[in-house]
Coordinates of C-alpha atoms in Angstrom, one line a residue:
M8 CA -72.9 5.9 16.7
D9 CA -71.4 6.4 20.2
Q10 CA -74.3 8.8 21.0
Q11 CA -76.9 6.1 20.0
V12 CA -75.2 3.5 22.1
S13 CA -75.0 5.9 25.1
F14 CA -78.6 6.8 24.8
S15 CA -79.7 3.1 24.5
R16 CA -77.7 2.3 27.6
Q17 CA -79.2 5.2 29.5
H18 CA -82.7 4.2 28.5
L19 CA -82.1 0.5 29.4
A20 CA -80.7 1.5 32.8
M21 CA -83.6 3.8 33.4
A22 CA -86.2 1.1 32.4
L23 CA -84.5 -1.5 34.7
K24 CA -84.2 0.9 37.7
Y25 CA -87.8 2.3 37.7
G26 CA -89.3 -1.0 36.5
G27 CA -87.5 -2.7 39.4
I28 CA -89.0 -0.2 41.9
S29 CA -92.4 -0.7 40.4
F30 CA -92.1 -4.5 40.8
I31 CA -91.1 -4.1 44.4
A32 CA -93.9 -1.7 45.1
G33 CA -96.4 -4.0 43.4
S34 CA -95.3 -7.0 45.3
V35 CA -95.8 -5.1 48.6
S36 CA -99.2 -3.8 47.4
H37 CA -100.4 -7.3 46.6
G38 CA -99.1 -9.3 49.6
V39 CA -95.3 -9.7 49.7
F40 CA -95.8 -11.2 53.2
S41 CA -98.4 -13.8 52.1
G42 CA -97.8 -15.1 48.6
Q43 CA -95.0 -16.9 46.8
R44 CA -95.8 -15.1 43.6
S45 CA -95.3 -11.7 45.3
L46 CA -92.0 -12.7 46.7
L47 CA -90.9 -13.8 43.3
T48 CA -92.0 -10.4 41.9
A49 CA -90.1 -8.6 44.6
G50 CA -87.0 -10.6 43.8
I51 CA -87.3 -9.9 40.0
G52 CA -87.7 -6.2 40.9
I53 CA -84.6 -6.1 43.1
V54 CA -82.5 -7.9 40.4
A55 CA -83.7 -5.5 37.7
F56 CA -82.9 -2.5 39.8
I57 CA -79.4 -3.7 40.7
L58 CA -78.7 -4.4 37.0
G59 CA -80.0 -0.9 36.0
M60 CA -77.9 0.8 38.7
W61 CA -74.8 -1.3 37.6
L62 CA -75.2 0.0 34.0
E63 CA -75.6 3.5 35.1
N64 CA -72.7 3.5 37.6
K65 CA -70.4 1.7 35.2
D66 CA -70.8 4.6 32.7
K67 CA -69.7 6.9 35.6
G68 CA -66.5 4.9 36.0
E69 CA -67.3 3.4 39.4
Q70 CA -65.9 0.0 40.0
G71 CA -64.8 -2.4 42.7
A72 CA -65.8 -1.7 46.3
V73 CA -67.1 1.8 45.4
L74 CA -69.5 0.2 42.9
L75 CA -70.7 -2.5 45.3
K76 CA -71.3 0.1 48.0
S77 CA -73.3 2.3 45.6
L78 CA -75.4 -0.7 44.4
A79 CA -76.1 -1.8 48.0
I80 CA -77.2 1.6 49.2
S81 CA -79.3 2.2 46.0
T82 CA -81.0 -1.1 46.4
L83 CA -81.9 -0.3 50.0
L84 CA -83.4 3.0 48.7
A85 CA -85.4 1.1 46.1
I86 CA -86.8 -1.4 48.6
S87 CA -87.7 1.3 51.1
L88 CA -89.5 3.4 48.4
G89 CA -91.3 0.2 47.2
L90 CA -92.3 -0.5 50.8
F91 CA -93.5 3.0 51.4
T92 CA -95.4 3.6 48.2
G93 CA -96.9 0.0 48.0
S94 CA -98.1 0.1 51.6
L95 CA -99.4 3.6 51.2
Q96 CA -101.4 2.6 48.2
H97 CA -103.1 -0.3 50.1
F98 CA -103.6 1.4 53.4
P99 CA -107.5 1.1 53.1
D100 CA -107.5 -2.7 52.8
S101 CA -104.4 -3.5 54.8
P102 CA -104.3 -1.0 57.7
S103 CA -102.5 -3.3 60.1
R104 CA -99.6 -3.9 57.7
S105 CA -99.4 -0.4 56.4
L106 CA -99.4 1.1 60.0
W107 CA -95.7 0.0 60.4
A108 CA -94.7 -0.5 56.7
V109 CA -95.3 3.1 55.6
P110 CA -93.3 4.8 58.4
L111 CA -90.5 2.2 58.1
G112 CA -90.2 2.6 54.4
F113 CA -90.2 6.3 54.6
A114 CA -87.5 6.4 57.4
V115 CA -85.2 4.0 55.5
S116 CA -85.6 6.0 52.3
L117 CA -84.4 9.1 54.2
V118 CA -81.3 7.4 55.5
A119 CA -80.6 5.7 52.1
L120 CA -80.9 9.0 50.2
V121 CA -78.3 10.7 52.5
W122 CA -75.9 7.8 51.9
V123 CA -76.4 7.5 48.1
S124 CA -76.1 11.3 47.6
Q125 CA -73.0 11.4 49.9
Q126 CA -74.4 14.2 52.0
T127 CA -73.8 14.8 55.7
W128 CA -76.4 15.1 58.4
T129 CA -76.7 18.8 58.5
N130 CA -79.1 20.6 60.9
S131 CA -81.5 21.3 58.0
I132 CA -81.5 17.7 56.9
R133 CA -82.1 16.5 60.5
R134 CA -85.0 19.0 60.9
Y135 CA -86.6 17.9 57.6
G136 CA -86.1 14.3 58.4
L137 CA -87.7 14.5 61.9
A138 CA -90.5 16.7 60.8
S139 CA -91.4 14.7 57.8
F140 CA -91.2 11.4 59.6
A141 CA -93.4 12.8 62.4
V142 CA -96.0 13.8 59.7
V143 CA -95.9 10.3 58.2
L144 CA -96.1 8.6 61.6
V145 CA -99.1 10.7 62.8
G146 CA -100.8 10.3 59.4
S147 CA -100.3 6.5 59.5
G148 CA -101.8 6.4 63.0
L149 CA -104.9 8.4 62.0
A150 CA -105.3 6.3 58.8
Y151 CA -105.1 3.1 60.8
Q152 CA -107.8 4.3 63.2
Y153 CA -110.1 5.4 60.4
Y154 CA -109.8 2.2 58.2
S155 CA -109.9 -0.1 61.2
K156 CA -113.4 1.4 62.1
N157 CA -114.4 1.8 58.4
P158 CA -113.0 -1.3 56.6
V159 CA -112.8 -1.3 52.9
V160 CA -113.9 -4.5 51.2
V161 CA -111.5 -6.2 48.7
H162 CA -113.5 -7.6 45.9
D163 CA -112.4 -11.1 44.7
H164 CA -112.7 -10.6 40.9
G165 CA -112.4 -13.8 38.9
S166 CA -112.6 -16.2 41.9
E167 CA -115.6 -18.0 40.4
Q168 CA -113.7 -18.8 37.3
M169 CA -110.8 -20.1 39.4
A170 CA -113.1 -22.3 41.5
S171 CA -114.7 -23.8 38.4
T172 CA -111.4 -25.2 37.2
T173 CA -110.8 -27.3 40.3
G174 CA -113.4 -29.9 39.6
H175 CA -114.6 -29.9 43.2
E176 CA -117.9 -28.6 44.6
H177 CA -118.2 -26.7 47.8
A178 CA -119.7 -29.4 50.0
A179 CA -120.6 -27.0 52.8
A180 CA -123.2 -25.3 50.7
G181 CA -123.1 -25.5 46.9
H182 CA -125.5 -22.6 46.8
A183 CA -126.9 -21.1 43.7
H184 CA -127.0 -17.3 43.9
N185 CA -130.7 -17.0 44.4
T186 CA -131.6 -20.4 45.9
E187 CA -132.9 -20.5 49.4
T188 CA -131.3 -23.2 51.6
A189 CA -131.5 -24.4 55.2
I190 CA -129.3 -21.5 56.3
G191 CA -131.0 -18.8 54.2
L192 CA -130.0 -17.3 50.9
P193 CA -127.6 -14.6 49.4
G194 CA -128.7 -11.2 50.3
K195 CA -129.0 -8.1 48.2
T196 CA -126.8 -5.1 49.2
E197 CA -129.7 -2.7 49.0
E198 CA -131.6 -4.7 51.6
V199 CA -128.7 -4.8 54.2
E200 CA -130.1 -3.9 57.6
R201 CA -127.0 -4.2 59.7
I202 CA -123.2 -4.5 59.3
V203 CA -121.2 -6.8 61.5
V204 CA -117.3 -6.9 61.5
V205 CA -115.8 -10.3 62.1
D206 CA -112.1 -10.7 62.8
M207 CA -110.1 -13.9 62.1
S208 CA -106.8 -14.5 63.8
D209 CA -104.0 -17.1 63.8
T210 CA -105.2 -18.2 67.2
M211 CA -107.8 -20.1 65.2
R212 CA -110.6 -18.0 66.6
F213 CA -113.3 -15.6 65.3
S214 CA -114.2 -12.4 67.1
P215 CA -117.0 -12.1 68.0
E216 CA -117.6 -15.8 68.5
N217 CA -121.4 -15.6 68.5
L218 CA -123.7 -13.3 66.5
H219 CA -127.5 -12.8 67.0
V220 CA -129.7 -11.9 64.0
K221 CA -133.5 -11.9 63.5
Q222 CA -135.2 -14.2 61.1
G223 CA -135.6 -12.5 57.7
E224 CA -132.7 -10.0 58.5
T225 CA -130.1 -9.3 55.8
V226 CA -126.7 -8.8 57.3
R227 CA -123.4 -7.6 55.7
L228 CA -120.5 -9.6 57.4
V229 CA -117.3 -7.6 57.0
V230 CA -114.6 -10.2 57.4
R231 CA -111.1 -9.1 58.4
N232 CA -108.0 -11.3 58.5
T233 CA -105.7 -10.0 61.2
G234 CA -103.3 -12.9 61.1
K235 CA -100.4 -13.8 58.8
I236 CA -101.9 -16.8 57.1
R237 CA -105.0 -17.3 54.9
H238 CA -108.3 -17.8 56.6
E239 CA -111.9 -18.1 55.5
L240 CA -115.4 -17.7 56.8
T241 CA -118.1 -20.2 55.6
L242 CA -121.7 -20.2 56.7
G243 CA -123.4 -23.6 56.9
T244 CA -125.0 -26.3 59.0
I245 CA -122.6 -28.0 61.4
A246 CA -122.9 -31.3 59.5
D247 CA -122.1 -29.6 56.1
L248 CA -119.1 -27.8 57.6
K249 CA -117.7 -31.0 59.1
D250 CA -118.0 -32.8 55.8
H251 CA -116.3 -30.0 53.9
A252 CA -113.5 -29.7 56.4
A253 CA -112.8 -33.4 55.9
L254 CA -112.8 -32.9 52.1
M255 CA -110.3 -30.0 52.5
L256 CA -107.9 -32.2 54.4
K257 CA -107.9 -34.7 51.4
H258 CA -107.7 -31.9 48.8
P259 CA -105.7 -29.0 50.5
N260 CA -105.1 -27.2 47.2
M261 CA -108.8 -27.1 46.3
Q262 CA -110.1 -23.6 45.6
H263 CA -113.8 -22.8 46.0
T264 CA -116.2 -19.9 46.0
D265 CA -119.8 -19.5 47.0
P266 CA -121.9 -16.5 48.2
N267 CA -121.9 -18.0 51.7
M268 CA -118.1 -17.9 52.1
V269 CA -115.0 -15.8 51.6
Q270 CA -111.3 -16.6 51.6
V271 CA -109.3 -13.7 53.0
E272 CA -105.6 -13.2 52.7
P273 CA -103.6 -11.7 55.6
G274 CA -104.4 -8.0 56.1
E275 CA -107.3 -8.1 53.7
V276 CA -111.0 -7.4 54.2
K277 CA -113.9 -9.1 52.4
E278 CA -117.6 -9.4 52.9
V279 CA -120.6 -11.8 52.8
V280 CA -124.1 -10.4 52.4
W281 CA -126.6 -13.0 53.6
K282 CA -130.3 -13.1 54.3
F283 CA -131.2 -15.3 57.3
S284 CA -134.6 -16.3 56.1
Q285 CA -134.8 -19.6 58.1
A286 CA -135.3 -20.0 61.8
G287 CA -132.7 -22.0 63.8
A288 CA -129.0 -22.0 64.2
V289 CA -126.5 -21.1 61.5
D290 CA -122.9 -22.0 62.2
F291 CA -119.7 -20.7 60.6
A292 CA -116.1 -21.9 60.4
C293 CA -112.8 -21.6 58.7
L294 CA -112.3 -24.5 56.3
Q295 CA -108.7 -24.0 55.4
P296 CA -106.9 -27.3 55.9
G297 CA -106.5 -28.0 59.6
H298 CA -108.1 -24.8 60.8
F299 CA -111.5 -26.5 61.5
E300 CA -109.8 -29.2 63.5
A301 CA -107.7 -26.6 65.4
G302 CA -110.9 -25.1 66.8
M303 CA -111.8 -22.4 64.2
K304 CA -115.3 -23.9 63.9
A305 CA -118.9 -23.7 65.0
G306 CA -119.7 -24.4 68.6
R307 CA -122.7 -26.3 69.9
P308 CA -125.8 -25.3 67.9
H309 CA -128.2 -23.0 69.7
I310 CA -132.0 -23.5 69.8
N311 CA -133.8 -20.3 69.0
S312 CA -137.3 -19.0 68.5
Q313 CA -138.7 -18.0 65.1
S314 CA -137.9 -14.3 65.8
N315 CA -134.2 -14.7 66.6
K316 CA -131.3 -16.7 65.2
T317 CA -127.8 -17.2 66.7
L318 CA -124.7 -17.7 64.5
A319 CA -122.4 -19.8 66.6
R320 CA -118.7 -19.7 66.3

């Protein structure tokens, strides 16, 4: 009977410990710095890990200050491993965050492991720590350079279903997937002639601010959010964009999706494939509440010939 109780406690402690680490890593992977849900997930993971460690250390006879110290150091180790593995997993779509999170998580895990295992900083441990950290640091830098130049698109699965439950239409466009509008129509990936990277920042600006395309050209806009808050890019006429910006101020929790727009969380990359079949100006703006009014919007429309089109910020 005692053996069964002991085994059940061991298994429960193990499940809580490693489940907690998984929750922490998952929260980092899916935006611990940008979403309340991920922060809650991280909190649950930390609590689960502490409970699992408490059960394990209690069986070892630890108590009082010794137990608290062991729990604190072990929790630090769990958080650092979650930060390291979670950020490593999502380096392709969050290179800016992973550039510092991966080395930081790895470095803290080294220190925490020495503490939790009650080892001393011998020469061999120092050499290993410095060499391994250097490898992680250099690797993170190379990965950042690669993925910054070759961004990976995050596909927004299920966003159309979420949008349909809000009861609001996207006033800036309302495009059907194959319907031609005043600003063109959704493009086909196999017809993409050019790829343009557009960065969005918390200064409420796009970079580049103006894009030039030819009439009939299909362009893949790779949209990156380099800020710490959600942004979006929506193509449309200046009149439609103004109308929808006003609607967003009235309904700030409204969710929407159309082929002419993307909502991008901090550190993420998404894309719009669009065929500019009509001559004239096409504007784009961020329609998150207040962003349009802060200047993240289209400039004065440009007048263009039939052969060229300007996308104004």
